[in-house]
Coordinates of C-alpha atoms in Angstrom, one line a residue:
M1 CA 20.8 -26.6 -5.1
T2 CA 21.5 -30.3 -4.5
S3 CA 19.0 -33.0 -3.7
E4 CA 20.1 -32.8 -0.1
D5 CA 18.5 -29.3 0.1
H6 CA 15.1 -30.8 -0.5
L7 CA 12.6 -31.2 2.2
P8 CA 12.3 -35.0 2.8
A9 CA 9.0 -36.7 2.4
L10 CA 7.8 -35.4 5.7
A11 CA 5.6 -37.3 8.1
P12 CA 4.8 -36.1 11.5
G13 CA 8.0 -36.3 13.6
P14 CA 8.4 -38.4 16.7
R15 CA 6.7 -37.3 19.9
G16 CA 8.6 -36.5 23.1
P17 CA 11.1 -34.0 24.3
V18 CA 13.7 -32.5 21.9
N19 CA 16.7 -30.4 22.5
K20 CA 15.9 -26.9 21.3
Q21 CA 18.9 -24.9 20.1
P22 CA 18.9 -21.4 18.8
F23 CA 18.5 -21.2 15.0
T24 CA 21.7 -19.8 13.5
L25 CA 22.7 -19.8 9.9
M26 CA 26.3 -20.9 9.3
K27 CA 28.2 -18.4 7.2
P28 CA 29.9 -20.0 4.2
R29 CA 33.4 -18.9 3.4
K30 CA 33.4 -16.8 0.2
N31 CA 35.7 -14.4 -1.5
S32 CA 34.2 -10.9 -2.2
T33 CA 37.2 -9.6 -4.1
A34 CA 39.2 -11.3 -6.9
C35 CA 42.8 -10.3 -7.5
L36 CA 43.6 -8.1 -10.5
P37 CA 45.0 -10.9 -12.8
C38 CA 42.0 -13.1 -12.1
K39 CA 39.6 -10.2 -12.8
Q40 CA 41.4 -9.6 -16.1
A41 CA 41.3 -13.3 -17.1
K42 CA 37.7 -13.6 -15.9
R43 CA 38.5 -16.7 -13.8
K44 CA 37.7 -17.9 -10.4
C45 CA 40.0 -16.6 -7.6
T46 CA 40.6 -18.4 -4.3
G47 CA 41.1 -15.0 -2.6
R48 CA 43.5 -13.9 0.1
P49 CA 46.1 -14.4 1.2
A50 CA 48.2 -13.6 -1.9
P51 CA 49.2 -15.3 -4.0
C52 CA 45.9 -17.0 -4.9
N53 CA 46.0 -20.5 -6.4
A54 CA 45.7 -19.3 -10.0
C55 CA 48.5 -16.8 -9.7
R56 CA 50.7 -19.3 -7.9
N57 CA 50.3 -21.7 -10.8
T58 CA 51.0 -19.1 -13.5
D59 CA 53.7 -17.2 -11.6
A60 CA 51.7 -14.0 -12.0
E61 CA 51.9 -11.0 -9.6
C62 CA 48.9 -11.4 -7.3
I63 CA 47.4 -8.0 -6.3
F64 CA 44.2 -7.3 -4.4
D65 CA 42.7 -3.8 -4.8
E66 CA 39.7 -3.3 -2.5
T67 CA 38.9 0.1 -4.0
L68 CA 37.7 -1.6 -7.1
D69 CA 35.1 -3.5 -5.2
L70 CA 32.0 -1.2 -5.4
R71 CA 30.4 -3.0 -2.4
R72 CA 33.2 -1.8 0.0
K73 CA 32.9 1.4 2.0
V74 CA 36.3 2.7 0.7
A75 CA 35.0 2.5 -2.8
A76 CA 31.7 4.0 -1.9
R77 CA 33.4 7.0 -0.3
R78 CA 35.6 7.4 -3.3
T79 CA 32.6 7.3 -5.7
L80 CA 30.7 9.8 -3.5
G81 CA 33.6 12.2 -3.5
E82 CA 34.0 12.0 -7.3
L83 CA 30.2 12.6 -7.8
E84 CA 30.4 15.6 -5.5
Y85 CA 33.4 17.0 -7.2
Y86 CA 32.0 16.7 -10.8
R87 CA 28.6 18.1 -9.6
G88 CA 30.4 21.1 -8.1
L89 CA 32.4 21.6 -11.3
L90 CA 29.3 21.5 -13.4
F91 CA 27.5 24.2 -11.4
S92 CA 30.7 26.3 -11.3
L93 CA 30.8 26.0 -15.1
L94 CA 27.1 27.0 -15.4
E95 CA 27.6 29.9 -13.0
S96 CA 30.6 31.2 -15.0
L97 CA 28.8 30.9 -18.3
R98 CA 26.0 33.1 -16.8
S99 CA 28.6 35.8 -16.0
S100 CA 28.3 39.2 -17.7
D101 CA 32.1 39.2 -18.0
E102 CA 32.5 38.4 -21.7
D103 CA 36.3 38.0 -21.5
K104 CA 35.9 35.4 -18.8
V105 CA 33.3 33.5 -20.8
S106 CA 35.5 33.6 -23.9
H107 CA 38.5 32.3 -21.9
I108 CA 36.4 29.4 -20.5
L109 CA 35.2 28.4 -24.0
E110 CA 38.7 28.6 -25.4
T111 CA 40.0 26.4 -22.6
I112 CA 37.2 23.8 -23.2
R113 CA 38.0 23.7 -26.9
G114 CA 41.7 23.6 -26.6
S115 CA 42.3 21.3 -23.6
A116 CA 41.1 17.8 -22.8
L117 CA 42.1 18.1 -19.2
L118 CA 39.3 18.7 -16.7
S119 CA 41.8 20.3 -14.3
N120 CA 42.4 23.1 -16.8
V121 CA 38.7 23.7 -17.2
A122 CA 38.3 23.7 -13.4
S123 CA 41.0 26.3 -13.1
A124 CA 39.3 28.5 -15.7
V125 CA 36.0 28.5 -13.8
D126 CA 37.7 29.0 -10.4
A127 CA 36.6 25.5 -9.2
P128 CA 38.9 23.1 -7.3
A129 CA 41.5 21.7 -9.7
D130 CA 41.2 18.1 -8.6
L131 CA 39.3 15.8 -6.2
S132 CA 41.7 16.4 -3.2
D133 CA 41.1 20.1 -3.4
A134 CA 37.4 19.5 -3.6
S135 CA 37.5 17.3 -0.5
S136 CA 39.2 20.0 1.5
E137 CA 36.6 22.5 0.4
N138 CA 33.8 20.2 1.5
T139 CA 35.3 19.8 5.0
K140 CA 34.8 23.4 5.9
P141 CA 32.1 23.6 8.6
L142 CA 28.9 25.5 8.1
G143 CA 28.7 28.8 9.9
S144 CA 25.5 30.2 11.2
T145 CA 21.9 29.0 11.0
D146 CA 21.5 31.3 8.0
D147 CA 24.2 29.4 6.2
A148 CA 22.3 26.2 6.7
V149 CA 19.1 27.7 5.5
A150 CA 20.9 29.1 2.5
Q151 CA 22.3 25.7 1.7
Q152 CA 18.8 24.1 1.8
E153 CA 17.6 26.8 -0.6
R154 CA 20.5 26.1 -2.9
L155 CA 19.8 22.4 -2.8
A156 CA 16.2 23.0 -3.8
A157 CA 17.3 25.3 -6.6
D158 CA 19.8 22.7 -7.7
T159 CA 17.1 20.1 -7.9
H160 CA 15.1 22.2 -10.3
S161 CA 18.2 23.0 -12.3
R162 CA 19.0 19.3 -12.4
I163 CA 15.6 18.4 -13.8
T164 CA 15.7 21.1 -16.4
L165 CA 19.3 20.2 -17.4
E166 CA 18.3 16.5 -17.6
K167 CA 15.5 17.3 -19.9
L168 CA 17.6 19.6 -22.1
C169 CA 20.2 16.8 -22.4
D170 CA 17.7 14.0 -22.8
I171 CA 17.6 12.0 -26.0
P172 CA 14.8 9.4 -25.9
I173 CA 15.5 6.0 -27.5
F174 CA 12.2 5.9 -29.3
Q175 CA 10.8 9.0 -31.0
V176 CA 7.0 8.9 -31.2
P177 CA 4.3 11.6 -31.5
A178 CA 2.0 12.8 -28.7
K179 CA -0.9 13.4 -31.1
P180 CA -3.4 11.8 -31.8
W181 CA -2.8 9.5 -28.8
T182 CA -3.3 11.7 -25.8
V183 CA -5.0 15.0 -24.9
V184 CA -3.0 15.4 -21.7
T185 CA 0.0 16.9 -23.5
D186 CA 1.1 17.8 -27.0
D187 CA 4.8 17.5 -26.1
D188 CA 6.4 14.9 -28.4
H189 CA 9.6 14.9 -26.4
L190 CA 7.8 14.1 -23.1
V191 CA 5.8 11.3 -24.7
S192 CA 8.9 9.9 -26.4
H193 CA 10.7 10.1 -23.0
L194 CA 8.0 8.2 -21.2
I195 CA 7.6 5.5 -23.9
S196 CA 11.4 5.0 -23.9
L197 CA 11.3 4.6 -20.1
Y198 CA 8.5 2.1 -20.3
F199 CA 10.2 -0.2 -22.8
T200 CA 13.5 0.1 -21.0
W201 CA 12.5 -0.6 -17.4
D202 CA 9.0 -2.1 -17.2
H203 CA 8.0 -3.9 -20.4
P204 CA 10.9 -6.5 -20.5
S205 CA 9.8 -8.0 -17.2
S206 CA 6.1 -7.9 -17.9
Q207 CA 5.4 -8.1 -21.7
I208 CA 1.8 -7.3 -22.6
V209 CA 2.3 -5.7 -26.0
D210 CA 4.5 -6.5 -28.9
Q211 CA 7.2 -3.8 -28.8
R212 CA 7.9 -3.7 -32.5
M213 CA 4.3 -3.6 -33.7
F214 CA 3.2 -1.1 -31.0
L215 CA 6.0 1.4 -31.8
S216 CA 5.6 1.0 -35.5
H217 CA 1.8 1.8 -35.4
M218 CA 2.2 4.6 -32.8
K219 CA 4.8 6.3 -35.0
E220 CA 2.4 6.2 -38.0
G221 CA -0.3 8.1 -35.9
N222 CA -3.2 6.1 -37.4
K223 CA -5.8 5.3 -34.9
N224 CA -7.5 2.8 -37.1
T225 CA -5.2 -0.1 -36.1
E226 CA -5.5 -3.1 -33.8
F227 CA -2.1 -2.6 -32.3
C228 CA -2.3 0.9 -30.8
S229 CA -5.0 3.1 -29.4
P230 CA -5.3 6.3 -27.3
F231 CA -6.6 4.1 -24.4
L232 CA -3.5 1.8 -24.6
V233 CA -1.1 4.7 -25.0
N234 CA -2.4 6.6 -21.9
S235 CA -2.2 3.4 -19.9
I236 CA 1.4 3.0 -20.8
L237 CA 2.2 6.7 -20.1
A238 CA 0.6 6.3 -16.6
I239 CA 3.0 3.5 -15.7
A240 CA 6.0 5.2 -17.4
S241 CA 5.4 8.4 -15.4
T242 CA 6.5 6.5 -12.2
Y243 CA 10.0 6.2 -13.7
S244 CA 10.4 9.9 -14.6
D245 CA 11.3 13.0 -12.6
F246 CA 10.2 15.5 -15.2
P247 CA 7.8 18.1 -13.7
E248 CA 5.2 17.3 -16.3
V249 CA 4.5 13.8 -15.0
F250 CA 3.2 15.2 -11.6
A251 CA -0.5 15.9 -11.6
I252 CA 0.1 17.7 -8.3
P253 CA 3.6 19.3 -8.2
G254 CA 5.9 17.5 -5.8
D255 CA 3.4 14.8 -4.9
V256 CA 4.9 11.4 -5.7
A257 CA 1.5 9.7 -5.5
S258 CA 0.2 11.9 -8.3
K259 CA 2.8 10.8 -10.9
G260 CA 0.9 9.8 -14.1
V261 CA -2.5 10.3 -12.6
H262 CA -3.6 12.6 -15.4
F263 CA -2.7 10.0 -18.0
F264 CA -4.5 7.3 -15.9
N265 CA -7.7 9.4 -15.6
E266 CA -7.6 10.0 -19.4
A267 CA -7.3 6.2 -19.9
E268 CA -10.3 5.6 -17.6
I269 CA -12.4 8.1 -19.6
L270 CA -11.4 6.3 -22.8
W271 CA -12.3 2.9 -21.4
K272 CA -15.8 4.1 -20.4
A273 CA -16.2 5.2 -24.0
E274 CA -15.4 1.7 -25.3
E275 CA -18.4 0.3 -23.4
G276 CA -16.8 -3.0 -22.7
R277 CA -15.8 -3.8 -26.3
P278 CA -13.3 -6.7 -26.6
S279 CA -10.3 -5.8 -28.7
L280 CA -6.6 -6.5 -28.6
A281 CA -5.7 -3.0 -27.5
N282 CA -8.5 -2.8 -24.9
I283 CA -7.3 -6.0 -23.3
Q284 CA -3.7 -4.8 -23.2
A285 CA -4.7 -1.4 -21.8
L286 CA -6.8 -3.0 -19.0
A287 CA -3.9 -5.3 -18.0
L288 CA -1.6 -2.3 -17.8
M289 CA -4.1 -0.2 -15.8
S290 CA -4.3 -3.1 -13.4
H291 CA -0.5 -3.1 -13.2
A292 CA -0.5 0.7 -12.5
L293 CA -3.0 0.3 -9.7
R294 CA -1.0 -2.5 -8.1
L295 CA 2.1 -0.3 -8.0
K296 CA 0.0 2.4 -6.3
G297 CA -0.9 0.0 -3.5
K298 CA -4.5 -0.6 -4.5
P299 CA -4.7 -4.4 -4.7
G300 CA -8.5 -4.7 -4.5
I301 CA -9.4 -2.5 -7.5
S302 CA -6.2 -3.7 -9.3
W303 CA -7.5 -7.3 -9.1
L304 CA -11.0 -6.2 -10.3
M305 CA -9.4 -4.4 -13.3
L306 CA -7.3 -7.5 -14.1
R307 CA -10.4 -9.7 -14.0
Q308 CA -12.0 -7.4 -16.6
A309 CA -9.0 -7.9 -18.8
V310 CA -9.2 -11.7 -18.3
Q311 CA -12.9 -11.7 -19.1
L312 CA -12.3 -9.8 -22.3
G313 CA -9.5 -12.2 -23.2
Q314 CA -11.8 -15.1 -22.7
D315 CA -14.4 -13.4 -24.9
F316 CA -11.7 -12.7 -27.5
G317 CA -10.8 -16.4 -27.6
F318 CA -7.4 -16.2 -26.0
F319 CA -7.7 -19.2 -23.7
Q320 CA -8.5 -22.9 -23.9
A321 CA -11.8 -22.3 -22.2
P322 CA -14.4 -21.1 -23.0
R323 CA -14.1 -22.0 -26.7
T324 CA -16.7 -19.7 -28.1
G325 CA -14.2 -17.1 -29.4
H326 CA -11.6 -19.5 -30.9
H327 CA -13.1 -19.2 -34.4
R328 CA -11.9 -15.6 -34.7
W329 CA -8.3 -16.6 -35.0
Q330 CA -8.7 -18.9 -38.0
D331 CA -8.4 -16.1 -40.7
T332 CA -6.4 -13.4 -38.8
S333 CA -3.0 -12.1 -40.0
V334 CA 0.4 -13.5 -38.8
D335 CA 1.0 -10.2 -37.0
M336 CA -2.3 -10.4 -35.2
R337 CA -1.8 -14.0 -34.1
F338 CA 1.7 -13.2 -32.9
A339 CA 0.6 -10.1 -30.9
G340 CA -2.4 -12.1 -29.6
A341 CA -0.1 -14.8 -28.3
E342 CA 2.1 -12.3 -26.6
T343 CA -0.9 -10.6 -24.9
A344 CA -2.6 -13.9 -24.0
W345 CA 0.6 -15.2 -22.2
G346 CA 1.3 -11.8 -20.7
L347 CA -2.2 -11.7 -19.2
F348 CA -1.8 -15.3 -18.0
I349 CA 1.5 -14.5 -16.3
L350 CA 0.2 -11.3 -14.7
N351 CA -2.9 -13.2 -13.5
S352 CA -0.7 -15.9 -11.9
Q353 CA 1.5 -13.3 -10.1
M354 CA -1.4 -11.2 -8.8
S355 CA -3.3 -14.4 -7.7
M356 CA -0.3 -15.4 -5.7
E357 CA 0.0 -12.0 -4.0
C358 CA -3.7 -11.9 -3.3
K359 CA -3.7 -15.6 -2.1
K360 CA -6.2 -16.8 -4.6
T361 CA -6.3 -19.6 -7.2
A362 CA -5.5 -18.4 -10.7
N363 CA -8.9 -19.6 -12.1
L364 CA -7.7 -19.2 -15.8
K365 CA -7.0 -21.9 -18.4
L366 CA -3.8 -21.8 -20.5
P367 CA -3.7 -19.7 -23.7
I368 CA -4.5 -21.5 -27.0
F369 CA -1.2 -20.3 -28.4
N370 CA 2.3 -21.5 -27.9
P371 CA 4.5 -19.0 -26.0
P372 CA 5.5 -16.4 -28.6
G373 CA 9.0 -16.8 -30.0
R374 CA 9.4 -20.5 -29.0
D375 CA 10.1 -21.5 -32.6
N376 CA 12.2 -18.3 -33.4
V377 CA 14.0 -17.0 -30.3
G378 CA 16.1 -14.3 -31.8
D379 CA 14.3 -11.0 -32.4
G380 CA 17.2 -8.6 -32.8
I381 CA 15.9 -6.2 -30.1
V382 CA 18.7 -4.6 -28.1
W383 CA 18.6 -3.1 -24.6
I384 CA 20.4 -0.1 -23.2
P385 CA 19.7 1.7 -19.8
Y386 CA 17.9 4.8 -20.8
P387 CA 18.3 7.6 -19.7
R388 CA 21.7 6.8 -18.1
S389 CA 22.9 6.1 -21.6
N390 CA 22.6 9.8 -22.3
H391 CA 25.5 10.4 -20.0
I392 CA 27.5 7.2 -19.8
E393 CA 28.6 5.0 -22.6
Y394 CA 26.9 1.6 -22.3
E395 CA 27.3 -1.4 -24.5
K396 CA 24.1 -2.4 -26.2
K397 CA 23.0 -5.9 -25.1
P398 CA 20.4 -8.3 -26.5
A399 CA 17.1 -7.6 -24.7
L400 CA 16.3 -11.3 -24.6
L401 CA 12.6 -10.5 -24.7
R402 CA 11.5 -13.8 -26.3
E403 CA 13.7 -15.9 -24.1
I404 CA 12.3 -14.1 -21.0
M405 CA 8.7 -14.6 -22.2
I406 CA 9.2 -18.3 -22.9
Q407 CA 10.7 -19.0 -19.5
T408 CA 8.3 -16.8 -17.6
A409 CA 5.4 -18.6 -19.3
H410 CA 6.7 -21.9 -18.1
F411 CA 7.3 -20.5 -14.6
A412 CA 3.8 -19.1 -14.5
E413 CA 2.4 -22.6 -15.1
L414 CA 4.3 -23.9 -12.1
L415 CA 3.1 -20.9 -10.1
V416 CA -0.5 -21.8 -10.9
N417 CA 0.0 -25.4 -9.7
M418 CA 1.5 -24.0 -6.5
Q419 CA -1.5 -21.8 -6.0
D420 CA -3.9 -24.7 -6.4
L421 CA -2.0 -26.5 -3.7
L422 CA -1.7 -23.7 -1.2
F423 CA -5.1 -22.0 -1.6
D424 CA -7.3 -25.0 -2.4
K425 CA -6.0 -28.6 -2.0
A426 CA -4.1 -27.8 1.3
F427 CA -7.4 -27.4 3.1
D428 CA -8.0 -31.2 2.7
M429 CA -4.5 -32.4 3.6
D430 CA -2.9 -33.4 6.9
I431 CA 0.5 -31.8 7.6
G432 CA 2.4 -34.9 6.4
D433 CA 0.8 -34.9 3.0
L434 CA 1.2 -31.1 2.8
C435 CA 4.9 -31.4 3.5
R436 CA 5.3 -34.0 0.8
A437 CA 3.4 -31.8 -1.7
V438 CA 5.4 -28.7 -0.9
S439 CA 8.6 -30.7 -1.4
A440 CA 7.3 -31.8 -4.8
V441 CA 6.5 -28.2 -5.8
Y442 CA 10.0 -27.1 -4.7
A443 CA 11.6 -29.9 -6.8
R444 CA 9.7 -28.7 -9.9
L445 CA 10.7 -25.1 -9.3
E446 CA 14.4 -26.2 -8.9
T447 CA 14.2 -28.2 -12.1
W448 CA 12.9 -25.1 -14.0
L449 CA 15.8 -23.0 -12.6
R450 CA 18.4 -25.5 -13.6
G451 CA 16.9 -25.7 -17.1
L452 CA 17.3 -22.0 -17.9
P453 CA 19.3 -21.5 -21.1
G454 CA 22.8 -20.0 -20.9
P455 CA 21.8 -16.3 -21.8
L456 CA 19.4 -16.3 -18.8
E457 CA 21.9 -17.6 -16.2
I458 CA 23.4 -15.1 -13.7
D459 CA 27.1 -14.2 -14.4
K460 CA 28.3 -12.1 -11.5
E461 CA 31.4 -11.1 -13.4
A462 CA 29.3 -9.4 -16.1
I463 CA 26.6 -6.7 -16.1
Q464 CA 23.2 -8.4 -16.4
V465 CA 20.2 -6.8 -18.1
P466 CA 17.5 -6.1 -15.4
Q467 CA 15.0 -8.6 -16.9
V468 CA 17.4 -11.5 -16.3
L469 CA 17.9 -10.5 -12.7
S470 CA 14.1 -10.0 -12.4
L471 CA 13.5 -13.6 -13.6
H472 CA 15.7 -15.1 -10.9
I473 CA 14.2 -12.8 -8.3
K474 CA 10.7 -14.1 -9.2
Y475 CA 11.9 -17.6 -8.6
H476 CA 13.3 -16.9 -5.2
H477 CA 10.2 -14.9 -4.3
A478 CA 8.1 -17.9 -5.1
I479 CA 10.3 -20.1 -2.8
I480 CA 9.8 -17.6 0.0
L481 CA 6.0 -17.6 -0.4
L482 CA 6.0 -21.4 -0.6
F483 CA 7.9 -21.9 2.6
D484 CA 6.1 -19.0 4.3
F485 CA 2.9 -21.0 3.9
L486 CA 4.5 -24.1 5.4
V487 CA 6.4 -22.5 8.3
N488 CA 3.3 -20.5 9.3
H489 CA 1.0 -23.5 9.2
E490 CA -0.4 -24.1 12.6
D491 CA 0.4 -27.8 12.6
F492 CA 3.9 -27.6 11.0
A493 CA 6.1 -26.8 14.0
P494 CA 4.2 -28.8 16.7
M495 CA 4.0 -32.0 14.5
S496 CA 7.4 -31.9 12.7
H497 CA 10.9 -32.8 13.7
P498 CA 13.0 -29.6 14.6
S499 CA 15.4 -30.4 11.8
Q500 CA 12.6 -30.2 9.3
V501 CA 11.4 -26.9 10.7
N502 CA 15.0 -25.5 10.6
Q503 CA 15.4 -26.7 7.0
A504 CA 12.3 -25.0 5.8
R505 CA 13.3 -21.8 7.5
S506 CA 16.8 -22.0 6.1
I507 CA 15.6 -22.5 2.5
R508 CA 13.3 -19.5 2.9
L509 CA 16.1 -17.3 4.4
Q510 CA 18.6 -18.3 1.7
S511 CA 16.2 -17.2 -1.0
A512 CA 15.7 -13.9 0.7
K513 CA 19.5 -13.5 0.9
Q514 CA 19.8 -14.4 -2.8
I515 CA 17.2 -11.7 -3.8
A516 CA 19.3 -9.1 -1.8
D517 CA 22.5 -10.3 -3.7
Y518 CA 20.8 -9.9 -7.1
L519 CA 19.5 -6.4 -6.1
L520 CA 23.1 -5.5 -5.1
L521 CA 24.2 -6.5 -8.6
Y522 CA 21.5 -4.3 -10.0
H523 CA 22.5 -1.4 -7.7
E524 CA 26.1 -1.6 -8.8
S525 CA 25.2 -1.7 -12.5
Y526 CA 22.3 0.8 -12.8
G527 CA 21.9 2.7 -9.5
L528 CA 18.6 3.1 -7.7
R529 CA 16.8 5.8 -9.7
H530 CA 15.1 3.4 -12.1
V531 CA 14.2 0.0 -10.6
P532 CA 11.6 -2.1 -12.3
G533 CA 8.3 -2.1 -10.3
Q534 CA 8.1 -5.9 -10.6
M535 CA 10.9 -6.1 -8.0
L536 CA 9.0 -4.2 -5.3
E537 CA 7.0 -7.2 -3.8
P538 CA 10.0 -9.6 -3.8
T539 CA 12.0 -6.9 -2.0
N540 CA 9.4 -6.4 0.6
A541 CA 8.9 -10.2 1.2
S542 CA 12.7 -10.7 1.5
S543 CA 13.1 -7.9 4.0
L544 CA 10.3 -9.2 6.2
T545 CA 11.8 -12.7 6.1
L546 CA 15.3 -11.4 7.1
L547 CA 13.8 -9.1 9.8
T548 CA 12.8 -12.2 11.9
V549 CA 16.4 -13.3 12.4
L550 CA 18.2 -10.0 12.8
D551 CA 18.8 -10.6 16.5
D552 CA 20.5 -14.0 15.8
C553 CA 22.2 -14.2 12.4
E554 CA 25.5 -13.6 10.7
D555 CA 26.6 -10.2 9.5
E556 CA 26.0 -11.0 5.8
F557 CA 22.3 -11.4 6.5
K558 CA 22.2 -8.0 8.3
E559 CA 24.0 -6.5 5.3
A560 CA 21.4 -8.1 3.0
F561 CA 18.6 -6.6 5.0
V562 CA 20.2 -3.1 4.8
E563 CA 20.4 -3.4 1.0
L564 CA 16.8 -4.4 0.8
C565 CA 15.8 -1.4 2.9
R566 CA 17.9 0.8 0.6
F567 CA 15.8 -0.4 -2.4
L568 CA 12.5 0.0 -0.5
V569 CA 13.5 3.7 0.3
A570 CA 14.3 4.2 -3.4
F571 CA 10.9 2.7 -4.3
S572 CA 9.2 5.0 -1.8
K573 CA 10.2 8.0 -3.9
R574 CA 8.0 6.6 -6.7
F575 CA 5.4 4.4 -5.1
S576 CA 3.3 5.2 -2.0
L577 CA 2.9 1.4 -1.5
A578 CA 6.7 1.3 -0.7
R579 CA 6.2 3.9 2.0
D580 CA 3.6 1.7 3.6
M581 CA 6.0 -1.3 3.4
L582 CA 8.7 0.7 5.2
A583 CA 6.3 1.7 7.9
N584 CA 5.2 -1.9 8.3
I585 CA 8.8 -3.1 8.7
E586 CA 9.3 -0.5 11.5
S587 CA 6.1 -1.4 13.3
T588 CA 6.8 -5.1 13.0
A589 CA 10.3 -4.7 14.4
K590 CA 8.9 -2.7 17.3
S591 CA 6.2 -5.1 18.1
M592 CA 8.6 -8.1 18.0
G593 CA 11.3 -6.2 20.0
I594 CA 13.8 -6.5 17.2
K595 CA 16.5 -3.8 17.0
L596 CA 17.2 -2.7 13.4
P597 CA 20.9 -2.5 12.3
T598 CA 22.3 1.0 12.7
E599 CA 22.9 1.1 8.9
A600 CA 19.2 0.4 8.3
G601 CA 18.2 3.3 10.5
A602 CA 20.5 5.6 8.5
V603 CA 18.9 4.4 5.3
F604 CA 15.4 4.9 6.7
D605 CA 16.4 8.5 7.4
H606 CA 16.7 9.2 3.7
R607 CA 13.0 8.8 3.1
D608 CA 12.4 12.5 3.3
L609 CA 15.3 13.6 1.2
D610 CA 14.9 14.6 -2.4
S611 CA 15.9 11.9 -4.8
S612 CA 18.7 14.1 -6.3
Q613 CA 20.3 14.2 -2.8
W614 CA 20.4 10.5 -2.4
L615 CA 19.8 8.3 -5.4

């Protein structure tokens, strides 16, 4: 953003009548699809009409193929058709292999071994030979009501088969034992699956434990260690269960709200047995339990659990005040100091985020350590989207964990200063001083964003690891909250110039739109089945912001709102909190007389569908 985007040093605007005009955002011209030569060369494309400037200068053949743009309906229909075809082929194959006709089974196996063409395999199992044949099969209308009932029963059976098949084909990234860490299960594969999910989707955006040390000590199975404990493991398994569809993660079969509850209950029992003892693993486990409760829509008890972790961290000497526990770090090992630094900053970051959501001041001094990895950024840890990597070949990418931790730590400091302004100092300011203070906070946040190192910048032409997208989403979420406070202040609109009010609203809306754009990038890269829980609150805040202008905005903002609703529906299949958010959007729209876009209504209708039929 340029300096012109900043709110000016605002003083109360001139009195008197002003011309009120409807607030409408101007739609900037942009190119959603690059031509094929520009895609291949990874360069900017000026778009239609052909030839683009680059192709004109190089005398290249300029071709635009909209079917390669995954955001367009034609590509979505093509992708849906392909998925339906391959799903049908898979079940035809399984059905044929169950056949008692040994000759037919032998013929199928010989075809699979001797031919690389899927059409030959499809012919052998009596399935449609290609996608066009499958499409014609799918257009046949359903017959009687009995046919519809039979189809629903088949879908339910397919869901069970899918989960069983997924588990059979599942290869966890990290192999760890269930014993002696949990009494809930003795299934090493299940525990390895959940630990792999946690370190893939949740940990990179909210680092509380040191990944290498934790996994190393968990594999050893020795409970006499500072870096792993049954209490900590069960806390992690409770969070990880929200990312899994395995039947074993449901405490009550089919009840989404019960995912991981048995692990969480075990963690609570273990915490009571600790009798408040301050230790590294106990602090980590409490912070993670707080995170789990937050995702379940229990902010009050989540906040109390977090404050227990903060108090233990202060007793343990993590923070600049009180200083009574600082002496314990003088003679500790290098590993212990590094893990302590990661936990201290992880706790500080989590405290700043939850304080913001609860509209409280952070009330916590900085850690006594430098952010971990500041002097040695490269850690060699790679990231791959498990469990999708079991089925699709993905390039392993640097996880960027230390870079993410360093920049998130700096951002958390800015967030704490922002909370001090909004939830403390603002009560003693007139509206002019408050506007100037908000402008100063906004400038510092922008400076932080511009200062991000290259690996953490967004490249829309490349697939981003989720934690980089999450970092940028956090920034725009903070902008929304900052200007929400200003726009909703009782003195802002009456005592400010209309241009200043419109500018504040515009900045807030542009950040909401940007969050939707980043979520779309995520959707195109990884789908909707596994979305980091840290993206839930920003998604909700953005959707509520865009909701207010749906009756008078450009189509791109309506499309952004629909995409945000799509993510909230996906979240609702894992978190009961997201269901409450969707209900709140509907009730708010009704009370304000806002008509939701038709596409949003269609997305809302998917709430009651099984995940396998939609995600």
